[in-house]
């Protein structure tokens, strides 16, 4: 039985070696991640180092949320960005560690307009006219990115990859802008708003997960 296990392990190792990346290899791939869809391209420098670029995005969310008797908020969220990464393979396997930069265009926004039947409540005060626009985005427009993953080579030139890591976004900048009959100072002095800004600023890391399929040539 031990010999069978040893033989299977040797077969797996030899298969990995046959399909291992070689200097000068290039690949293109598609996948999904916590930023939406991924379009990736990579170039192999040598057996241990590779450079990679990824365009991420395509995920958007639109909805309307409201509480009874209050103005509805129209929510719009868009995720995306461009990443540039260097991959390091410390062992003779598909395991890698990666580091690089994310250029983000992720943004969340919400808009509400008050009326007599649907007022906007700010710290217990109801406003029957005016509007509030809220926006949130990563504090770092260019964020460090650290990940680890595994590349499984199969067939002749195909690779299935998985990756997990974090984007160091430096916090989330939250802003609210008053319009119409609402004074901006009413929002700026709101305890709820100040608490929400503090909580958003404490979000320093955005999780990164991805799955993809690439072709090497």
PDB file of N, CA, C and O in Angstrom, residues 74-112:
ATOM      1  N   UNK A  74     -31.512  55.822  -2.732  1.00  0.00           N
ATOM      2  CA  UNK A  74     -31.142  55.119  -3.958  1.00  0.00           C
ATOM      3  C   UNK A  74     -29.653  54.794  -3.881  1.00  0.00           C
ATOM      4  O   UNK A  74     -28.819  55.699  -3.860  1.00  0.00           O
ATOM      5  N   UNK A  75     -29.337  53.510  -3.841  1.00  0.00           N
ATOM      6  CA  UNK A  75     -27.966  53.053  -3.609  1.00  0.00           C
ATOM      7  C   UNK A  75     -27.337  52.592  -4.922  1.00  0.00           C
ATOM      8  O   UNK A  75     -27.959  51.879  -5.713  1.00  0.00           O
ATOM      9  N   UNK A  76     -26.104  53.008  -5.138  1.00  0.00           N
ATOM     10  CA  UNK A  76     -25.349  52.622  -6.335  1.00  0.00           C
ATOM     11  C   UNK A  76     -23.933  52.247  -5.904  1.00  0.00           C
ATOM     12  O   UNK A  76     -23.247  53.056  -5.277  1.00  0.00           O
ATOM     13  N   UNK A  77     -23.511  51.025  -6.216  1.00  0.00           N
ATOM     14  CA  UNK A  77     -22.175  50.556  -5.829  1.00  0.00           C
ATOM     15  C   UNK A  77     -21.455  49.987  -7.045  1.00  0.00           C
ATOM     16  O   UNK A  77     -22.049  49.252  -7.841  1.00  0.00           O
ATOM     17  N   UNK A  78     -20.186  50.346  -7.191  1.00  0.00           N
ATOM     18  CA  UNK A  78     -19.362  49.837  -8.283  1.00  0.00           C
ATOM     19  C   UNK A  78     -18.005  49.416  -7.740  1.00  0.00           C
ATOM     20  O   UNK A  78     -17.358  50.169  -7.005  1.00  0.00           O
ATOM     21  N   UNK A  79     -17.599  48.187  -8.082  1.00  0.00           N
ATOM     22  CA  UNK A  79     -16.304  47.662  -7.662  1.00  0.00           C
ATOM     23  C   UNK A  79     -15.407  47.507  -8.875  1.00  0.00           C
ATOM     24  O   UNK A  79     -15.864  47.117  -9.953  1.00  0.00           O
ATOM     25  N   UNK A  80     -14.117  47.787  -8.688  1.00  0.00           N
ATOM     26  CA  UNK A  80     -13.195  47.569  -9.791  1.00  0.00           C
ATOM     27  C   UNK A  80     -11.846  48.221  -9.563  1.00  0.00           C
ATOM     28  O   UNK A  80     -11.617  48.905  -8.573  1.00  0.00           O
ATOM     29  N   UNK A  81     -10.957  47.969 -10.496  1.00  0.00           N
ATOM     30  CA  UNK A  81      -9.623  48.543 -10.419  1.00  0.00           C
ATOM     31  C   UNK A  81      -8.655  47.785 -11.314  1.00  0.00           C
ATOM     32  O   UNK A  81      -9.040  46.872 -12.061  1.00  0.00           O
ATOM     33  N   UNK A  82      -7.395  48.161 -11.216  1.00  0.00           N
ATOM     34  CA  UNK A  82      -6.325  47.491 -11.953  1.00  0.00           C
ATOM     35  C   UNK A  82      -5.208  47.142 -10.982  1.00  0.00           C
ATOM     36  O   UNK A  82      -4.812  47.979 -10.159  1.00  0.00           O
ATOM     37  N   UNK A  83      -4.745  45.899 -11.045  1.00  0.00           N
ATOM     38  CA  UNK A  83      -3.683  45.442 -10.149  1.00  0.00           C
ATOM     39  C   UNK A  83      -2.437  45.067 -10.940  1.00  0.00           C
ATOM     40  O   UNK A  83      -2.526  44.523 -12.048  1.00  0.00           O
ATOM     41  N   UNK A  84      -1.279  45.383 -10.358  1.00  0.00           N
ATOM     42  CA  UNK A  84       0.018  44.966 -10.895  1.00  0.00           C
ATOM     43  C   UNK A  84       0.719  44.188  -9.790  1.00  0.00           C
ATOM     44  O   UNK A  84       0.925  44.712  -8.693  1.00  0.00           O
ATOM     45  N   UNK A  85       1.085  42.928 -10.076  1.00  0.00           N
ATOM     46  CA  UNK A  85       1.613  42.029  -9.045  1.00  0.00           C
ATOM     47  C   UNK A  85       2.879  41.323  -9.502  1.00  0.00           C
ATOM     48  O   UNK A  85       3.077  41.067 -10.693  1.00  0.00           O
ATOM     49  N   UNK A  86       3.711  40.992  -8.513  1.00  0.00           N
ATOM     50  CA  UNK A  86       4.871  40.129  -8.729  1.00  0.00           C
ATOM     51  C   UNK A  86       4.628  38.834  -7.963  1.00  0.00           C
ATOM     52  O   UNK A  86       4.298  38.862  -6.773  1.00  0.00           O
ATOM     53  N   UNK A  87       4.758  37.707  -8.625  1.00  0.00           N
ATOM     54  CA  UNK A  87       4.543  36.389  -8.018  1.00  0.00           C
ATOM     55  C   UNK A  87       5.876  35.708  -7.749  1.00  0.00           C
ATOM     56  O   UNK A  87       6.760  35.686  -8.620  1.00  0.00           O
ATOM     57  N   UNK A  88       6.001  35.132  -6.562  1.00  0.00           N
ATOM     58  CA  UNK A  88       7.215  34.392  -6.182  1.00  0.00           C
ATOM     59  C   UNK A  88       6.832  32.966  -5.823  1.00  0.00           C
ATOM     60  O   UNK A  88       5.941  32.738  -4.998  1.00  0.00           O
ATOM     61  N   UNK A  89       7.489  31.999  -6.440  1.00  0.00           N
ATOM     62  CA  UNK A  89       7.257  30.570  -6.196  1.00  0.00           C
ATOM     63  C   UNK A  89       8.425  30.028  -5.378  1.00  0.00           C
ATOM     64  O   UNK A  89       9.480  29.719  -5.934  1.00  0.00           O
ATOM     65  N   UNK A  90       8.286  29.900  -4.049  1.00  0.00           N
ATOM     66  CA  UNK A  90       9.421  29.512  -3.206  1.00  0.00           C
ATOM     67  C   UNK A  90       9.780  28.032  -3.289  1.00  0.00           C
ATOM     68  O   UNK A  90      10.877  27.644  -2.902  1.00  0.00           O
ATOM     69  N   UNK A  91       8.860  27.200  -3.762  1.00  0.00           N
ATOM     70  CA  UNK A  91       9.119  25.758  -3.838  1.00  0.00           C
ATOM     71  C   UNK A  91       8.852  25.271  -5.256  1.00  0.00           C
ATOM     72  O   UNK A  91       8.313  25.992  -6.092  1.00  0.00           O
ATOM     73  N   UNK A  92       9.219  24.052  -5.528  1.00  0.00           N
ATOM     74  CA  UNK A  92       8.989  23.462  -6.840  1.00  0.00           C
ATOM     75  C   UNK A  92       7.556  22.943  -6.926  1.00  0.00           C
ATOM     76  O   UNK A  92       7.291  21.746  -7.088  1.00  0.00           O
ATOM     77  N   UNK A  93       6.622  23.847  -6.797  1.00  0.00           N
ATOM     78  CA  UNK A  93       5.207  23.499  -6.873  1.00  0.00           C
ATOM     79  C   UNK A  93       4.451  24.712  -7.373  1.00  0.00           C
ATOM     80  O   UNK A  93       5.049  25.720  -7.741  1.00  0.00           O
ATOM     81  N   UNK A  94       3.142  24.636  -7.368  1.00  0.00           N
ATOM     82  CA  UNK A  94       2.336  25.749  -7.843  1.00  0.00           C
ATOM     83  C   UNK A  94       2.045  26.801  -6.802  1.00  0.00           C
ATOM     84  O   UNK A  94       1.377  27.801  -7.111  1.00  0.00           O
ATOM     85  N   UNK A  95       2.527  26.604  -5.576  1.00  0.00           N
ATOM     86  CA  UNK A  95       2.249  27.575  -4.515  1.00  0.00           C
ATOM     87  C   UNK A  95       3.051  28.851  -4.736  1.00  0.00           C
ATOM     88  O   UNK A  95       4.220  28.812  -5.087  1.00  0.00           O
ATOM     89  N   UNK A  96       2.411  29.992  -4.527  1.00  0.00           N
ATOM     90  CA  UNK A  96       3.077  31.277  -4.723  1.00  0.00           C
ATOM     91  C   UNK A  96       2.635  32.286  -3.679  1.00  0.00           C
ATOM     92  O   UNK A  96       1.560  32.175  -3.084  1.00  0.00           O
ATOM     93  N   UNK A  97       3.491  33.268  -3.473  1.00  0.00           N
ATOM     94  CA  UNK A  97       3.148  34.436  -2.674  1.00  0.00           C
ATOM     95  C   UNK A  97       3.313  35.653  -3.580  1.00  0.00           C
ATOM     96  O   UNK A  97       4.221  35.684  -4.434  1.00  0.00           O
ATOM     97  N   UNK A  98       2.457  36.642  -3.421  1.00  0.00           N
ATOM     98  CA  UNK A  98       2.428  37.754  -4.363  1.00  0.00           C
ATOM     99  C   UNK A  98       2.289  39.085  -3.641  1.00  0.00           C
ATOM    100  O   UNK A  98       1.701  39.169  -2.559  1.00  0.00           O
ATOM    101  N   UNK A  99       2.820  40.104  -4.252  1.00  0.00           N
ATOM    102  CA  UNK A  99       2.687  41.454  -3.731  1.00  0.00           C
ATOM    103  C   UNK A  99       2.638  42.445  -4.873  1.00  0.00           C
ATOM    104  O   UNK A  99       3.204  42.212  -5.948  1.00  0.00           O
ATOM    105  N   UNK A 100       1.924  43.550  -4.643  1.00  0.00           N
ATOM    106  CA  UNK A 100       1.828  44.544  -5.699  1.00  0.00           C
ATOM    107  C   UNK A 100       0.952  45.705  -5.297  1.00  0.00           C
ATOM    108  O   UNK A 100       0.784  46.001  -4.108  1.00  0.00           O
ATOM    109  N   UNK A 101       0.372  46.353  -6.286  1.00  0.00           N
ATOM    110  CA  UNK A 101      -0.432  47.552  -6.060  1.00  0.00           C
ATOM    111  C   UNK A 101      -1.773  47.424  -6.770  1.00  0.00           C
ATOM    112  O   UNK A 101      -1.867  46.865  -7.869  1.00  0.00           O
ATOM    113  N   UNK A 102      -2.799  47.965  -6.113  1.00  0.00           N
ATOM    114  CA  UNK A 102      -4.128  48.045  -6.713  1.00  0.00           C
ATOM    115  C   UNK A 102      -4.473  49.509  -6.953  1.00  0.00           C
ATOM    116  O   UNK A 102      -4.409  50.329  -6.033  1.00  0.00           O
ATOM    117  N   UNK A 103      -4.837  49.833  -8.198  1.00  0.00           N
ATOM    118  CA  UNK A 103      -5.315  51.165  -8.556  1.00  0.00           C
ATOM    119  C   UNK A 103      -6.844  51.081  -8.608  1.00  0.00           C
ATOM    120  O   UNK A 103      -7.409  50.541  -9.555  1.00  0.00           O
ATOM    121  N   UNK A 104      -7.490  51.602  -7.586  1.00  0.00           N
ATOM    122  CA  UNK A 104      -8.913  51.346  -7.392  1.00  0.00           C
ATOM    123  C   UNK A 104      -9.800  52.415  -8.014  1.00  0.00           C
ATOM    124  O   UNK A 104      -9.472  53.602  -8.000  1.00  0.00           O
ATOM    125  N   UNK A 105     -10.940  51.965  -8.564  1.00  0.00           N
ATOM    126  CA  UNK A 105     -12.006  52.888  -8.927  1.00  0.00           C
ATOM    127  C   UNK A 105     -13.323  52.448  -8.281  1.00  0.00           C
ATOM    128  O   UNK A 105     -14.414  52.648  -8.818  1.00  0.00           O
ATOM    129  N   UNK A 106     -13.197  51.840  -7.095  1.00  0.00           N
ATOM    130  CA  UNK A 106     -14.355  51.394  -6.333  1.00  0.00           C
ATOM    131  C   UNK A 106     -15.043  52.579  -5.664  1.00  0.00           C
ATOM    132  O   UNK A 106     -14.387  53.431  -5.072  1.00  0.00           O
ATOM    133  N   UNK A 107     -16.369  52.619  -5.760  1.00  0.00           N
ATOM    134  CA  UNK A 107     -17.114  53.715  -5.152  1.00  0.00           C
ATOM    135  C   UNK A 107     -18.528  53.262  -4.797  1.00  0.00           C
ATOM    136  O   UNK A 107     -19.152  52.491  -5.528  1.00  0.00           O
ATOM    137  N   UNK A 108     -19.024  53.760  -3.664  1.00  0.00           N
ATOM    138  CA  UNK A 108     -20.387  53.517  -3.224  1.00  0.00           C
ATOM    139  C   UNK A 108     -21.070  54.873  -3.050  1.00  0.00           C
ATOM    140  O   UNK A 108     -20.458  55.815  -2.528  1.00  0.00           O
ATOM    141  N   UNK A 109     -22.321  54.995  -3.468  1.00  0.00           N
ATOM    142  CA  UNK A 109     -23.039  56.248  -3.288  1.00  0.00           C
ATOM    143  C   UNK A 109     -24.500  55.966  -2.951  1.00  0.00           C
ATOM    144  O   UNK A 109     -25.047  54.913  -3.300  1.00  0.00           O
ATOM    145  N   UNK A 110     -25.121  56.930  -2.267  1.00  0.00           N
ATOM    146  CA  UNK A 110     -26.538  56.833  -1.917  1.00  0.00           C
ATOM    147  C   UNK A 110     -27.143  58.229  -1.964  1.00  0.00           C
ATOM    148  O   UNK A 110     -26.525  59.207  -1.523  1.00  0.00           O
ATOM    149  N   UNK A 111     -28.355  58.331  -2.488  1.00  0.00           N
ATOM    150  CA  UNK A 111     -29.020  59.631  -2.636  1.00  0.00           C
ATOM    151  C   UNK A 111     -30.445  59.529  -2.111  1.00  0.00           C
ATOM    152  O   UNK A 111     -31.164  58.564  -2.402  1.00  0.00           O
ATOM    153  N   UNK A 112     -30.848  60.540  -1.337  1.00  0.00           N
ATOM    154  CA  UNK A 112     -32.224  60.599  -0.812  1.00  0.00           C
ATOM    155  C   UNK A 112     -32.745  62.015  -0.947  1.00  0.00           C
ATOM    156  O   UNK A 112     -32.016  62.988  -0.705  1.00  0.00           O
TER     157      UNK A 112
END
